[in-house]
GROMACS .gro file of C-alpha atoms in nm:
model
  352
    1PHE     CA    1   1.513   7.098   3.200
    2ALA     CA    2   1.440   7.456   3.243
    3ARG     CA    3   1.744   7.473   3.475
    4LEU     CA    4   1.938   7.328   3.192
    5THR     CA    5   1.834   7.570   2.938
    6GLU     CA    6   1.915   7.859   3.153
    7SER     CA    7   2.290   7.812   3.097
    8PRO     CA    8   2.463   7.973   2.803
    9PRO     CA    9   2.556   7.726   2.519
   10ALA     CA   10   2.909   7.606   2.535
   11SER     CA   11   3.053   7.358   2.316
   12LEU     CA   12   3.281   7.194   2.583
   13GLY     CA   13   2.958   7.130   2.783
   14TRP     CA   14   2.729   6.974   2.535
   15ARG     CA   15   2.819   6.613   2.653
   16GLY     CA   16   2.705   6.669   2.980
   17HIS     CA   17   2.400   6.865   2.890
   18ILE     CA   18   2.269   6.578   2.678
   19ALA     CA   19   2.369   6.311   2.949
   20ALA     CA   20   2.160   6.515   3.179
   21LEU     CA   21   1.863   6.531   2.958
   22ARG     CA   22   1.883   6.140   2.926
   23THR     CA   23   1.872   6.137   3.301
   24LEU     CA   24   1.570   6.359   3.309
   25GLU     CA   25   1.407   6.137   3.042
   26THR     CA   26   1.473   5.842   3.247
   27ARG     CA   27   1.326   6.003   3.547
   28ARG     CA   28   1.028   6.095   3.370
   29SER     CA   29   0.972   5.761   3.224
   30LEU     CA   30   1.021   5.591   3.579
   31ILE     CA   31   0.756   5.848   3.732
   32LEU     CA   32   0.504   5.773   3.458
   33HIS     CA   33   0.535   5.396   3.475
   34ALA     CA   34   0.534   5.399   3.861
   35ALA     CA   35   0.210   5.611   3.856
   36ALA     CA   36   0.058   5.311   3.647
   37LEU     CA   37   0.210   5.069   3.865
   38ALA     CA   38   0.035   5.236   4.166
   39GLU     CA   39  -0.311   5.282   3.987
   40ALA     CA   40  -0.298   4.919   3.880
   41ALA     CA   41  -0.221   4.813   4.258
   42LYS     CA   42  -0.575   4.958   4.313
   43SER     CA   43  -0.793   4.857   4.035
   44ASP     CA   44  -0.620   4.591   3.811
   45PRO     CA   45  -0.402   4.386   4.029
   46ASP     CA   46  -0.348   4.111   3.772
   47SER     CA   47  -0.160   4.351   3.548
   48ILE     CA   48   0.123   4.457   3.841
   49PRO     CA   49   0.358   4.223   3.680
   50ASP     CA   50   0.335   4.367   3.354
   51HIS     CA   51   0.366   4.744   3.492
   52LEU     CA   52   0.667   4.631   3.719
   53GLY     CA   53   0.853   4.509   3.417
   54ARG     CA   54   0.802   4.851   3.241
   55VAL     CA   55   0.940   5.048   3.545
   56LEU     CA   56   1.247   4.804   3.554
   57MET     CA   57   1.285   4.849   3.173
   58ALA     CA   58   1.277   5.238   3.241
   59GLN     CA   59   1.533   5.221   3.510
   60THR     CA   60   1.773   5.038   3.300
   61GLY     CA   61   1.731   5.277   2.997
   62GLN     CA   62   1.593   4.979   2.767
   63THR     CA   63   1.299   5.194   2.642
   64LYS     CA   64   1.460   5.317   2.335
   65ALA     CA   65   1.585   5.144   2.042
   66LYS     CA   66   1.951   5.163   1.942
   67PRO     CA   67   2.036   5.379   1.664
   68TRP     CA   68   2.149   5.215   1.360
   69LYS     CA   69   2.515   5.345   1.353
   70ALA     CA   70   2.545   5.179   1.713
   71VAL     CA   71   2.402   4.863   1.604
   72LEU     CA   72   2.660   4.831   1.325
   73LYS     CA   73   2.962   4.928   1.566
   74GLU     CA   74   2.845   4.649   1.786
   75VAL     CA   75   2.810   4.393   1.526
   76LEU     CA   76   3.135   4.512   1.372
   77ALA     CA   77   3.310   4.484   1.712
   78GLN     CA   78   3.175   4.121   1.765
   79SER     CA   79   3.260   3.995   1.425
   80GLU     CA   80   3.627   4.133   1.477
   81SER     CA   81   3.631   3.967   1.806
   82ILE     CA   82   3.520   3.632   1.677
   83ALA     CA   83   3.774   3.656   1.395
   84ARG     CA   84   4.040   3.709   1.652
   85GLY     CA   85   3.912   3.416   1.893
   86GLU     CA   86   3.831   3.667   2.177
   87VAL     CA   87   3.453   3.649   2.206
   88GLN     CA   88   3.345   3.701   2.572
   89PRO     CA   89   3.067   3.492   2.709
   90GLU     CA   90   2.863   3.795   2.767
   91HIS     CA   91   2.875   3.901   2.395
   92GLY     CA   92   2.905   3.537   2.251
   93ASP     CA   93   2.653   3.274   2.106
   94ILE     CA   94   2.548   3.025   2.373
   95PRO     CA   95   2.693   2.668   2.299
   96TRP     CA   96   2.540   2.334   2.300
   97PRO     CA   97   2.675   2.088   2.569
   98TRP     CA   98   2.786   1.855   2.256
   99SER     CA   99   3.031   1.975   1.976
  100ASP     CA  100   2.829   1.779   1.745
  101CYS     CA  101   2.508   2.007   1.783
  102ASP     CA  102   2.729   2.312   1.763
  103ARG     CA  103   2.840   2.184   1.425
  104VAL     CA  104   2.514   2.074   1.295
  105PHE     CA  105   2.278   2.314   1.454
  106GLN     CA  106   2.486   2.613   1.529
  107LYS     CA  107   2.528   2.790   1.868
  108PHE     CA  108   2.209   2.969   2.011
  109LYS     CA  109   2.204   3.344   1.863
  110ARG     CA  110   2.082   3.634   2.073
  111LYS     CA  111   1.722   3.714   2.070
  112GLU     CA  112   1.607   3.406   1.938
  113LEU     CA  113   1.310   3.191   2.084
  114VAL     CA  114   1.380   2.820   2.086
  115ILE     CA  115   1.107   2.558   2.121
  116VAL     CA  116   1.214   2.232   2.232
  117ALA     CA  117   0.931   1.981   2.196
  118ALA     CA  118   0.877   1.613   2.237
  119ARG     CA  119   0.620   1.354   2.369
  120PRO     CA  120   0.584   1.318   2.744
  121SER     CA  121   0.858   1.136   2.909
  122VAL     CA  122   1.088   1.133   2.641
  123GLY     CA  123   1.355   1.379   2.796
  124LYS     CA  124   1.266   1.754   2.737
  125SER     CA  125   1.347   1.832   3.108
  126SER     CA  126   1.659   1.653   3.097
  127LEU     CA  127   1.759   1.821   2.791
  128MET     CA  128   1.698   2.149   2.935
  129ARG     CA  129   1.903   2.091   3.236
  130SER     CA  130   2.218   2.009   3.021
  131LEU     CA  131   2.174   2.311   2.830
  132VAL     CA  132   2.118   2.553   3.134
  133PHE     CA  133   2.400   2.385   3.342
  134HIS     CA  134   2.669   2.406   3.068
  135ALA     CA  135   2.571   2.768   2.985
  136ALA     CA  136   2.607   2.856   3.339
  137THR     CA  137   2.926   2.705   3.402
  138HIS     CA  138   3.080   2.866   3.070
  139GLY     CA  139   2.997   3.219   3.207
  140PHE     CA  140   2.640   3.268   3.104
  141ASN     CA  141   2.393   3.427   3.340
  142SER     CA  142   2.115   3.175   3.287
  143LEU     CA  143   1.776   3.162   3.445
  144VAL     CA  144   1.516   2.874   3.487
  145LEU     CA  145   1.141   2.951   3.531
  146SER     CA  146   0.977   2.610   3.595
  147ILE     CA  147   0.596   2.579   3.604
  148GLU     CA  148   0.593   2.176   3.544
  149ASP     CA  149   0.850   2.107   3.847
  150SER     CA  150   0.973   2.229   4.167
  151ALA     CA  151   1.315   2.423   4.235
  152GLU     CA  152   1.399   2.120   4.454
  153ASN     CA  153   1.343   1.859   4.190
  154ILE     CA  154   1.538   2.072   3.934
  155ALA     CA  155   1.830   2.077   4.173
  156LEU     CA  156   1.795   1.687   4.215
  157GLY     CA  157   1.780   1.654   3.844
  158LEU     CA  158   2.102   1.879   3.769
  159ALA     CA  159   2.262   1.681   4.020
  160ALA     CA  160   2.191   1.349   3.860
  161THR     CA  161   2.308   1.489   3.541
  162VAL     CA  162   2.639   1.606   3.678
  163SER     CA  163   2.717   1.316   3.882
  164GLY     CA  164   2.543   1.048   3.695
  165VAL     CA  165   2.359   0.905   4.001
  166SER     CA  166   1.995   0.866   3.994
  167PRO     CA  167   1.814   1.060   4.291
  168THR     CA  168   1.590   0.755   4.317
  169ALA     CA  169   1.873   0.524   4.394
  170PHE     CA  170   2.053   0.751   4.616
  171THR     CA  171   1.953   0.587   4.941
  172HIS     CA  172   2.085   0.258   4.850
  173ALA     CA  173   2.370   0.372   4.637
  174HIS     CA  174   2.740   0.289   4.705
  175ALA     CA  175   2.913   0.539   4.955
  176ALA     CA  176   3.139   0.693   4.676
  177ASP     CA  177   2.827   0.747   4.441
  178GLN     CA  178   2.656   0.929   4.734
  179GLN     CA  179   2.958   1.147   4.775
  180ALA     CA  180   2.956   1.240   4.395
  181PHE     CA  181   2.587   1.329   4.416
  182ILE     CA  182   2.643   1.570   4.724
  183ARG     CA  183   2.958   1.713   4.548
  184ALA     CA  184   2.701   1.792   4.226
  185LEU     CA  185   2.447   1.946   4.459
  186ARG     CA  186   2.709   2.166   4.615
  187GLY     CA  187   2.862   2.251   4.265
  188LEU     CA  188   2.530   2.400   4.173
  189ALA     CA  189   2.589   2.702   4.377
  190LEU     CA  190   2.705   2.894   4.074
  191PRO     CA  191   2.642   3.284   4.082
  192ASN     CA  192   2.514   3.279   3.758
  193LEU     CA  193   2.249   3.012   3.778
  194HIS     CA  194   1.890   3.090   3.888
  195VAL     CA  195   1.558   2.895   3.937
  196PHE     CA  196   1.230   2.998   4.033
  197ASP     CA  197   0.925   2.788   4.042
  198ARG     CA  198   0.647   3.012   4.160
  199GLU     CA  199   0.540   3.214   3.841
  200ARG     CA  200   0.239   3.093   3.644
  201SER     CA  201   0.114   3.348   3.444
  202ILE     CA  202   0.307   3.509   3.122
  203ALA     CA  203   0.293   3.816   3.315
  204GLY     CA  204   0.469   3.687   3.602
  205LEU     CA  205   0.744   3.478   3.413
  206THR     CA  206   0.813   3.794   3.202
  207ALA     CA  207   0.842   4.032   3.521
  208ARG     CA  208   1.056   3.784   3.692
  209ALA     CA  209   1.295   3.791   3.397
  210LYS     CA  210   1.296   4.164   3.394
  211VAL     CA  211   1.361   4.173   3.739
  212MET     CA  212   1.658   3.934   3.725
  213HIS     CA  213   1.791   4.111   3.407
  214ALA     CA  214   1.776   4.451   3.571
  215GLN     CA  215   2.008   4.308   3.854
  216THR     CA  216   2.274   4.130   3.599
  217PRO     CA  217   2.201   4.099   3.252
  218LEU     CA  218   2.060   3.751   3.142
  219ASP     CA  219   2.210   3.532   2.845
  220LEU     CA  220   1.981   3.241   2.857
  221ILE     CA  221   1.601   3.183   3.001
  222CYS     CA  222   1.450   2.837   3.005
  223ILE     CA  223   1.069   2.777   3.052
  224ASP     CA  224   0.918   2.465   3.162
  225TYR     CA  225   0.679   2.420   3.003
  226LEU     CA  226   0.452   2.617   2.766
  227GLY     CA  227   0.142   2.407   2.809
  228GLN     CA  228   0.141   2.498   3.176
  229ILE     CA  229   0.140   2.858   3.146
  230MET     CA  230  -0.185   2.983   3.298
  231GLU     CA  231  -0.295   3.151   2.982
  232CYS     CA  232  -0.251   2.852   2.775
  233ARG     CA  233  -0.427   2.626   3.015
  234GLU     CA  234  -0.722   2.870   3.057
  235GLY     CA  235  -0.806   2.881   2.675
  236THR     CA  236  -1.139   2.716   2.603
  237GLY     CA  237  -1.231   2.595   2.289
  238SER     CA  238  -0.934   2.509   1.992
  239THR     CA  239  -0.969   2.878   1.881
  240ASN     CA  240  -0.954   3.046   2.183
  241LYS     CA  241  -0.661   2.816   2.300
  242ALA     CA  242  -0.465   2.854   1.996
  243SER     CA  243  -0.519   3.230   2.036
  244ALA     CA  244  -0.385   3.226   2.383
  245ILE     CA  245  -0.067   3.018   2.302
  246GLY     CA  246  -0.007   3.242   2.012
  247ASN     CA  247  -0.010   3.534   2.268
  248VAL     CA  248   0.237   3.365   2.496
  249THR     CA  249   0.475   3.259   2.224
  250LYS     CA  250   0.474   3.634   2.101
  251ALA     CA  251   0.541   3.764   2.441
  252LEU     CA  252   0.820   3.502   2.478
  253LYS     CA  253   0.968   3.629   2.153
  254ASP     CA  254   0.951   4.000   2.274
  255VAL     CA  255   1.137   3.903   2.598
  256ALA     CA  256   1.427   3.755   2.400
  257SER     CA  257   1.436   4.073   2.180
  258ASP     CA  258   1.386   4.325   2.458
  259LEU     CA  259   1.657   4.156   2.693
  260ASN     CA  260   1.907   4.026   2.410
  261CYS     CA  261   1.901   3.692   2.535
  262VAL     CA  262   1.800   3.339   2.439
  263VAL     CA  263   1.447   3.197   2.553
  264ILE     CA  264   1.411   2.822   2.543
  265CYS     CA  265   1.073   2.703   2.592
  266LEU     CA  266   0.967   2.337   2.619
  267ALA     CA  267   0.668   2.219   2.464
  268GLN     CA  268   0.457   1.900   2.370
  269PHE     CA  269   0.325   1.736   2.056
  270ASN     CA  270  -0.045   1.680   1.999
  271ARG     CA  271  -0.163   1.319   2.066
  272GLU     CA  272  -0.234   1.234   1.709
  273SER     CA  273   0.165   1.261   1.638
  274ALA     CA  274   0.211   0.936   1.895
  275ARG     CA  275  -0.023   0.697   1.701
  276ASP     CA  276   0.234   0.554   1.464
  277ASN     CA  277   0.561   0.672   1.638
  278ARG     CA  278   0.663   0.828   1.302
  279GLU     CA  279   0.933   1.129   1.303
  280PRO     CA  280   0.759   1.448   1.432
  281ARG     CA  281   0.671   1.741   1.212
  282LEU     CA  282   0.625   2.121   1.256
  283TYR     CA  283   0.248   2.069   1.244
  284ASP     CA  284   0.260   1.853   1.545
  285LEU     CA  285   0.309   2.120   1.785
  286LYS     CA  286   0.052   2.115   2.032
  287ASP     CA  287  -0.277   2.354   1.970
  288SER     CA  288  -0.108   2.645   1.786
  289GLY     CA  289   0.052   2.707   1.442
  290ASP     CA  290   0.161   3.044   1.603
  291ILE     CA  291   0.445   2.826   1.774
  292GLU     CA  292   0.599   2.730   1.443
  293GLN     CA  293   0.555   3.099   1.318
  294ASP     CA  294   0.679   3.270   1.634
  295CYS     CA  295   0.989   3.045   1.726
  296ASP     CA  296   1.335   3.097   1.538
  297ARG     CA  297   1.422   2.744   1.618
  298ALA     CA  298   1.226   2.419   1.668
  299ILE     CA  299   1.418   2.129   1.819
  300PHE     CA  300   1.228   1.785   1.845
  301ILE     CA  301   1.340   1.495   2.066
  302HIS     CA  302   1.231   1.177   1.882
  303ARG     CA  303   1.287   0.804   1.991
  304PRO     CA  304   1.261   0.575   1.710
  305GLU     CA  305   1.092   0.223   1.758
  306SER     CA  306   1.426   0.045   1.720
  307ASP     CA  307   1.809   0.126   1.802
  308PRO     CA  308   1.965   0.146   1.468
  309ILE     CA  309   2.300   0.053   1.634
  310THR     CA  310   2.191  -0.237   1.829
  311GLN     CA  311   1.884  -0.338   1.603
  312GLN     CA  312   1.678  -0.386   1.916
  313THR     CA  313   1.348  -0.242   1.958
  314GLN     CA  314   1.277   0.034   2.226
  315SER     CA  315   0.979   0.040   2.449
  316GLU     CA  316   0.883   0.257   2.756
  317ALA     CA  317   0.788  -0.077   2.888
  318ASP     CA  318   1.134  -0.202   2.914
  319SER     CA  319   1.280  -0.160   3.252
  320VAL     CA  320   1.569   0.054   3.315
  321ALA     CA  321   1.760  -0.254   3.428
  322ASP     CA  322   1.683  -0.430   3.087
  323ARG     CA  323   1.750  -0.103   2.898
  324PRO     CA  324   1.935   0.140   3.063
  325ARG     CA  325   1.953   0.407   2.783
  326TYR     CA  326   1.742   0.493   2.467
  327PHE     CA  327   1.865   0.578   2.129
  328GLN     CA  328   1.714   0.923   2.041
  329ASN     CA  329   1.729   1.177   1.766
  330LEU     CA  330   1.751   1.543   1.806
  331ILE     CA  331   1.598   1.725   1.520
  332GLN     CA  332   1.642   2.070   1.448
  333ALA     CA  333   1.290   2.119   1.229
  334LYS     CA  334   1.330   2.495   1.172
  335GLY     CA  335   1.622   2.687   1.204
  336ARG     CA  336   1.601   3.068   1.101
  337ASN     CA  337   1.921   3.170   0.949
  338VAL     CA  338   2.093   2.856   1.067
  339GLY     CA  339   1.921   2.559   0.849
  340THR     CA  340   1.790   2.224   0.970
  341GLY     CA  341   1.957   1.920   1.079
  342ILE     CA  342   1.981   1.586   1.289
  343VAL     CA  343   2.208   1.475   1.549
  344SER     CA  344   2.174   1.121   1.730
  345MET     CA  345   2.262   1.041   2.093
  346TYR     CA  346   2.181   0.816   2.376
  347PHE     CA  347   1.984   0.910   2.684
  348GLU     CA  348   2.059   0.754   3.005
  349ARG     CA  349   1.737   0.669   3.137
  350ALA     CA  350   1.828   0.669   3.541
  351ILE     CA  351   1.924   1.033   3.508
  352THR     CA  352   1.688   1.180   3.247
   0.00000   0.00000   0.00000
């Protein structure tokens, strides 16, 4: 700074002076956060991921809020681009794999925290796989952070979604089906699809997201699932657990806002919601009302007792051979600025 101020002011060089000052400010932030990271390594190892995330944010210059004029300029440019039909993937909303969902629910907006909830074994992970693969194949940089399942199983599930061939039937499948499955696996090697299954804490998850974002800006982050995040599992007693889950959902909302991306997190309903197989409500979200408060959207998967088209009952006890697919409803129970709605579809059991 002293070196810069020694030079006489010149109207032609003011832009260079400002750029140099910004560089110095970034370096100062990096030094401060790196020092805190080094201290954490000695005294508080559990906080290392959080400090690492701050270092990365400082490096990418995302420590300051955008000026209001810059925000207006960006929004205006995006609006004009939409009007001309020229929206680029990195600037646009993220579409659903199904046009009916785009129409009824609207596409996913940047900075949104989306909770996808259902009872166990209804299809949450399958829905997530479809969402993330569709986004990745349409140019959106997508990250899956799995606590529930291994990266290997996610790869198999994605290949099943793409090929329509069940991994469990692969060994005895027809040769053509086996080749289709293998082609689907090879097709998963997309440069903008990333899957990790090692992080367990909210600090680790957010640090991983920031590391990936620093390399290439992320558009979509999917987390499977909320109840398995370490802080949520370790909460004891109803009050402490609700508070822990609330802290986690607030952190996930911060990630969506800071990285200007969509964060989709899977969740489960509480046990009471399954007693009469009724349509789920927002208060059925397990353990915490903060989930409802913090999320921008809450999307539920509900399997009714009977298929309204065939009039046949639907039971988990039915074999896949007898009932190869379930009729299910996707319910957008909360949609901040986009409203609510229902879209019905069939879930193929062998690949979900």
